[in-house]
Tab-separated table of C-alpha atoms in Angstrom:
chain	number	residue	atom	x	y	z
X	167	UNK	CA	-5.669	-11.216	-16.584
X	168	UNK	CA	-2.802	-9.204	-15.238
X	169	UNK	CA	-0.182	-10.805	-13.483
X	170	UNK	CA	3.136	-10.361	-12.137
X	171	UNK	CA	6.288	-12.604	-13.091
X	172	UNK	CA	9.270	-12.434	-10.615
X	173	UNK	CA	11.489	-15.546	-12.024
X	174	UNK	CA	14.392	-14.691	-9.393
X	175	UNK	CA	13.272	-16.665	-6.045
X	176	UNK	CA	16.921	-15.311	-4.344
X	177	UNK	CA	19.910	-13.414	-5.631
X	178	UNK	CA	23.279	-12.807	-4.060
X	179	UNK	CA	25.325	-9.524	-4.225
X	180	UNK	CA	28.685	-8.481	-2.938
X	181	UNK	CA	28.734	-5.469	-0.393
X	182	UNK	CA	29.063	-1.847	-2.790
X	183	UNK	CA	28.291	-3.831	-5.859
X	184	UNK	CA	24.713	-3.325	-8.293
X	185	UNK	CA	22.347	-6.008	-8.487
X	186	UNK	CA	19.732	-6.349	-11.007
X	187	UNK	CA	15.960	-7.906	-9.640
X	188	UNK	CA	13.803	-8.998	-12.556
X	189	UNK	CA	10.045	-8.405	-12.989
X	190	UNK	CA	7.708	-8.614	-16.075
X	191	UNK	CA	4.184	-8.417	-16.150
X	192	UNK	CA	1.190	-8.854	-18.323
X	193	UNK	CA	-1.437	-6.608	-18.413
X	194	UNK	CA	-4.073	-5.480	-21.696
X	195	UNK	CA	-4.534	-2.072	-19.981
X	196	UNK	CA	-2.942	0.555	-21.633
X	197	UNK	CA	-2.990	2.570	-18.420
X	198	UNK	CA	-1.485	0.415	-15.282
X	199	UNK	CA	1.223	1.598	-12.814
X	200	UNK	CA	4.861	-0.279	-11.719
X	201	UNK	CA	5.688	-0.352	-8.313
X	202	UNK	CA	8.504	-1.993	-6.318
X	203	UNK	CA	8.533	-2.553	-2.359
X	204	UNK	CA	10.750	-3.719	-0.229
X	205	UNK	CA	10.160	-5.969	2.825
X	206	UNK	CA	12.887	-6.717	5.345
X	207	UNK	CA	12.134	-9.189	7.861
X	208	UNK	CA	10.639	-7.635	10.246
X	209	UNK	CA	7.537	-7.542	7.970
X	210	UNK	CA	6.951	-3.904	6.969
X	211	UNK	CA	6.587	-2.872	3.323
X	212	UNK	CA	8.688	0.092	2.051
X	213	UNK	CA	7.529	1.280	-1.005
X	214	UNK	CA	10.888	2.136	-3.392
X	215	UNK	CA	9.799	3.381	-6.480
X	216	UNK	CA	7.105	3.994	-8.983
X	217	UNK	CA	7.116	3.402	-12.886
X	218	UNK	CA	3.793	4.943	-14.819
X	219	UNK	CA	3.161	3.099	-17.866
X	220	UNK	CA	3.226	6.716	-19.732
X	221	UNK	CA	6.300	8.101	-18.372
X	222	UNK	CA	8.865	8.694	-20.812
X	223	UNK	CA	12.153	8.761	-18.861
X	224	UNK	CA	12.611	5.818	-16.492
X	225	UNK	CA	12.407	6.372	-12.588
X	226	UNK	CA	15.339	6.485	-10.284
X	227	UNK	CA	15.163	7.480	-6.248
X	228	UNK	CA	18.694	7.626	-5.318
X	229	UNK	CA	20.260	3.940	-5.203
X	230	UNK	CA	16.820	2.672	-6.925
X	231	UNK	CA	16.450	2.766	-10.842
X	232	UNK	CA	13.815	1.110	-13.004
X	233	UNK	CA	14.863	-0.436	-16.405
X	234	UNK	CA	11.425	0.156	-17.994
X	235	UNK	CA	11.049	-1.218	-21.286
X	236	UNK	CA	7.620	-1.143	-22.299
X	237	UNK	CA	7.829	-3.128	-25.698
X	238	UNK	CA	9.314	-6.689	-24.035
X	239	UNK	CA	6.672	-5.132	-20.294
X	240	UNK	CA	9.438	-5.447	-17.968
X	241	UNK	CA	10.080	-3.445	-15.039
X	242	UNK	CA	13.945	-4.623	-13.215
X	243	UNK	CA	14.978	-2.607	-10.517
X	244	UNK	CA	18.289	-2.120	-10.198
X	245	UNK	CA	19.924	-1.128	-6.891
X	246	UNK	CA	23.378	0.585	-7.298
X	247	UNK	CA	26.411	0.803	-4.405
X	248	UNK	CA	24.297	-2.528	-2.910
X	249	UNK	CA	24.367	-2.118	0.890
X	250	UNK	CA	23.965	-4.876	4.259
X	251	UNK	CA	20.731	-3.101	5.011
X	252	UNK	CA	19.703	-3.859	1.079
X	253	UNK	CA	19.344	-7.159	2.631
X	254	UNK	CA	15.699	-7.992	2.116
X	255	UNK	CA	12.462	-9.839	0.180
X	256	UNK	CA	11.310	-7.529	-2.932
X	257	UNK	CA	8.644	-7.409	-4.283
X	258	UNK	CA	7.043	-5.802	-7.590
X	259	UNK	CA	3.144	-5.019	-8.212
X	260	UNK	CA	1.251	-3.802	-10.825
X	261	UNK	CA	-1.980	-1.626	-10.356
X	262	UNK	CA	-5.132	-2.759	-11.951
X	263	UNK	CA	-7.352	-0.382	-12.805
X	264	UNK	CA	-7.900	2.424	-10.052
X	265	UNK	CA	-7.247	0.795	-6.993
X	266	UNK	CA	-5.570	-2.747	-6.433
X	267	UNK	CA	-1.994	-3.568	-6.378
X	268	UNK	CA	-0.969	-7.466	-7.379
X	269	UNK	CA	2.065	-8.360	-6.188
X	270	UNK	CA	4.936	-11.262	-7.830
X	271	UNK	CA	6.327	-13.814	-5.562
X	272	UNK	CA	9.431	-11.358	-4.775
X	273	UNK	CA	12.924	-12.054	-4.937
X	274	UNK	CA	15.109	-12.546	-1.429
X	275	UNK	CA	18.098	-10.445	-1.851
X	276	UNK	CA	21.339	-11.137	-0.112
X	277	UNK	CA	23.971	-8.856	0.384
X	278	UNK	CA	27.198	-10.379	1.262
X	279	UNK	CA	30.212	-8.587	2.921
H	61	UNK	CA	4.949	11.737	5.773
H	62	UNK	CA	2.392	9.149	4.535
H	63	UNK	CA	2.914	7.274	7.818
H	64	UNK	CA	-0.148	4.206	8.395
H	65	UNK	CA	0.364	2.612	11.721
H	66	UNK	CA	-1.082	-0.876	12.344
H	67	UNK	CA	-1.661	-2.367	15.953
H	68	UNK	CA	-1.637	-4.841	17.710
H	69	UNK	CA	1.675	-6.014	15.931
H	70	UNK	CA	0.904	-9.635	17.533
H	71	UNK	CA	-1.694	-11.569	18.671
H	72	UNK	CA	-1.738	-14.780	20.107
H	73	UNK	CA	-5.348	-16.332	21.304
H	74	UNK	CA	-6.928	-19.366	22.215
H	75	UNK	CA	-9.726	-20.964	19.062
H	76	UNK	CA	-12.822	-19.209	18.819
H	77	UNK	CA	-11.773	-15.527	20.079
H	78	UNK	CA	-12.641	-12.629	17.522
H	79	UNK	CA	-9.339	-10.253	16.990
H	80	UNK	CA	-9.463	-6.233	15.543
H	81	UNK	CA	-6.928	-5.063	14.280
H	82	UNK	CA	-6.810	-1.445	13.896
H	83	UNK	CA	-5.071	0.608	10.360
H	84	UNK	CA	-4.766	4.302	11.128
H	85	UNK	CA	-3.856	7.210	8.354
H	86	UNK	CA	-1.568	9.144	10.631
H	87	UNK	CA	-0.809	12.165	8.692
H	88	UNK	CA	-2.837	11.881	5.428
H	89	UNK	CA	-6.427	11.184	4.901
H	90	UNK	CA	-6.985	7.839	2.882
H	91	UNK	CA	-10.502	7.396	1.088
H	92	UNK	CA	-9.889	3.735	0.495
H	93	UNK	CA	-7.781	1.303	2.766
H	94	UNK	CA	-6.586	-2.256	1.741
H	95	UNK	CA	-6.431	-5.188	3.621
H	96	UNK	CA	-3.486	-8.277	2.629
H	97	UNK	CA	-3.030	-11.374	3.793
H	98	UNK	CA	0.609	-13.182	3.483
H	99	UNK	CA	1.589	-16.420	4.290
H	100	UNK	CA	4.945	-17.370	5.175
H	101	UNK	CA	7.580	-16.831	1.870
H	102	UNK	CA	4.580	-16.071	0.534
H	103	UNK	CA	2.964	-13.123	-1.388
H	104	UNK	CA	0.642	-10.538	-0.319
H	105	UNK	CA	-2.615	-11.459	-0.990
H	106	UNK	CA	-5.512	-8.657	-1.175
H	107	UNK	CA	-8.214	-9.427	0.738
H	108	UNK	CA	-10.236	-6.446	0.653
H	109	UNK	CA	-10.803	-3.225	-0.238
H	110	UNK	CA	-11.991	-0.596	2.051
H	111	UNK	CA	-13.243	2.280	1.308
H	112	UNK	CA	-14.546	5.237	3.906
H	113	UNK	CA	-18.651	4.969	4.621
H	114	UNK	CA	-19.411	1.862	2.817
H	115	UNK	CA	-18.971	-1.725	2.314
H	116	UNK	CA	-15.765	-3.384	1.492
H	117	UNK	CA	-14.973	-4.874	-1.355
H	118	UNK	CA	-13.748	-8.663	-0.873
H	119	UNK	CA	-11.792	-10.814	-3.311
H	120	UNK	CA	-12.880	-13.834	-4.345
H	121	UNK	CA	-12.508	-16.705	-1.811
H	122	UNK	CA	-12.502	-14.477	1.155
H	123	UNK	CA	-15.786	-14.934	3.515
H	124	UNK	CA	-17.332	-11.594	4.297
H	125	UNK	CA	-18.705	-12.694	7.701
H	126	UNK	CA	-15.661	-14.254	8.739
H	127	UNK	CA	-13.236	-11.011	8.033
H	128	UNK	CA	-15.032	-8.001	8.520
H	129	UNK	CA	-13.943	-4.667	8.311
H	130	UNK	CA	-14.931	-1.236	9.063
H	131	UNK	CA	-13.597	1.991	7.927
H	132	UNK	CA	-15.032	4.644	9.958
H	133	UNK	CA	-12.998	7.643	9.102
H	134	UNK	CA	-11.075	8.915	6.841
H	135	UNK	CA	-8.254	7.260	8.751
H	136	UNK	CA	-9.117	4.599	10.566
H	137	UNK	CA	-10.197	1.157	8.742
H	138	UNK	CA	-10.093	-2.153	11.139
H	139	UNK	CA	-9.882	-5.788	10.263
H	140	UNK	CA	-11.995	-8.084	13.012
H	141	UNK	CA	-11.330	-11.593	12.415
H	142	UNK	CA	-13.948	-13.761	13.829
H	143	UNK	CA	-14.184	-17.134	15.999
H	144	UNK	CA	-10.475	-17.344	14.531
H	145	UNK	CA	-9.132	-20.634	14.267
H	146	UNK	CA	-5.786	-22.230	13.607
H	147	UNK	CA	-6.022	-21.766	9.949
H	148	UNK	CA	-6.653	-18.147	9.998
H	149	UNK	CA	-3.164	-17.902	11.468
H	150	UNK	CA	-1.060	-15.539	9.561
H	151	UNK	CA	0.489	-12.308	8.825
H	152	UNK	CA	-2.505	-9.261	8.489
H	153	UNK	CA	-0.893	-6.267	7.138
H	154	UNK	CA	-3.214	-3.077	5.547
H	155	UNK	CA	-2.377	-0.161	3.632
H	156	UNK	CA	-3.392	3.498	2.439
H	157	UNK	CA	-3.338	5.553	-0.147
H	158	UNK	CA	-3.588	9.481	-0.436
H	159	UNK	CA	-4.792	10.607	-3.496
H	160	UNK	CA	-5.169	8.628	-7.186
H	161	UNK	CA	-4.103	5.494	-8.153
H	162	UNK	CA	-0.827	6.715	-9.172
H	163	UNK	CA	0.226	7.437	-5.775
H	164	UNK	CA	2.065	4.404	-3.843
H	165	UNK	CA	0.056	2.324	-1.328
H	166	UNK	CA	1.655	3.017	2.142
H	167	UNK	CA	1.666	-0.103	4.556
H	168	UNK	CA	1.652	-0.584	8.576
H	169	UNK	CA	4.267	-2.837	9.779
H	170	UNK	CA	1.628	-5.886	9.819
H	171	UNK	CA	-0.152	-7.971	12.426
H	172	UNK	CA	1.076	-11.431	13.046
H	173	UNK	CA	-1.505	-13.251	14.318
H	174	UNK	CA	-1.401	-16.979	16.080
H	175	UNK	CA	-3.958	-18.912	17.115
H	176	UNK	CA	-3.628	-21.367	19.392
């Protein structure tokens, strides 16, 4: 069954400094997508970044980077130059098959000044 | 771009009233809609898939008569929840997609709804 593993319930970072969020996931597909959102609380989700289990290189989109390694199926984002507004719940999910997206517990991020 | 708009964002109603909420594709075209559930500190939790001129798929656990959905158009889906009570108190939020499953899903801002 594919599932997603988010073992950080909070993390802390000081203002301008990078902060590591961990996610691994299980999946027998050879074929599945990475995806991280973030969700402040007001509720909306804000997708950050995408990881295909194919790509070569890993993603980045500006402050957002994914540490893809395939062999150990992890998928951390890392978010450089950490900012107040970085302040948020994130979340990582996995698509299965064609269509659905299952989500981990997410991780509360903190950004301290 | 890739903009989904949800409404109402709250609702608060007495037991027993039915509530729609409405999941628009505002500047894409979405063939299949998803509907999440999330419960305080919580997860998102699919509930359904929706896809445009025929039945939703639900997940196991969810009660087909109790959440029913509609997706009209090719950007418009809508979540009714029926005879709500209490328990089905929570946060409602849908999302879109434009194009394969490689593309991200693109969510509204959510729905939280209280009954009373």
């Amino acid at each position: 069954a594919q599932k997603i593993t988010q073992t950080q319930p909070g993390m802390f970072v000081q203002e301008k400094e990078a902060v590591t969020l961990d996610c691994t996931y299980d999946t027998s597909d050879p074929s599945y997508g990475l995806f991280w959102y973030k969700q402040p609380s007001s509720g909306e989700m804000i997708f950050l970044i995408y990881q295909g289990s194919y790509d070569q290189q890993n993603a980045t989109e500006g402050r957002y980077s994914l540490n893809f390694q395939k062999a150990r199926k992890s998928a951390n984002l890392v978010i450089s130059a950490s900012q107040l507004g970085d302040s948020a719940m994130y979340f990582c999910a996995m698509r299965v098959g064609s269509e659905k997206l299952v989500f981990g517990k997410g991780t509360k991020l903190t950004v301290n000044p | 771009g890739a903009v989904v708009s949800q409404h109402p964002s709250r609702v608060i109603c007495k037991s027993g009233t039915s509530v729609k909420i409405e999941c628009r594709s505002l500047d894409f075209q979405a063939t299949t809609m998803f509907w999440y559930r999330q419960f305080p500190k919580q997860s998102l939790m699919l509930m359904a898939t929706s896809n445009e001129g025929s039945k939703a798929t639900y997940e196991q656990g969810v009660e087909k008569d109790k959440f029913l959905i509609n997706h009209a158009s090719l950007t418009l889906s809508t979540l009714t929840v029926t005879s709500a009570h209490p328990e089905d108190s929570s946060f409602y939020i849908c999302s879109a997609r434009a194009g394969h499953g490689n593309q991200p899903q693109h969510f509204g801002d959510g729905t939280r709804l209280s009954i009373l």
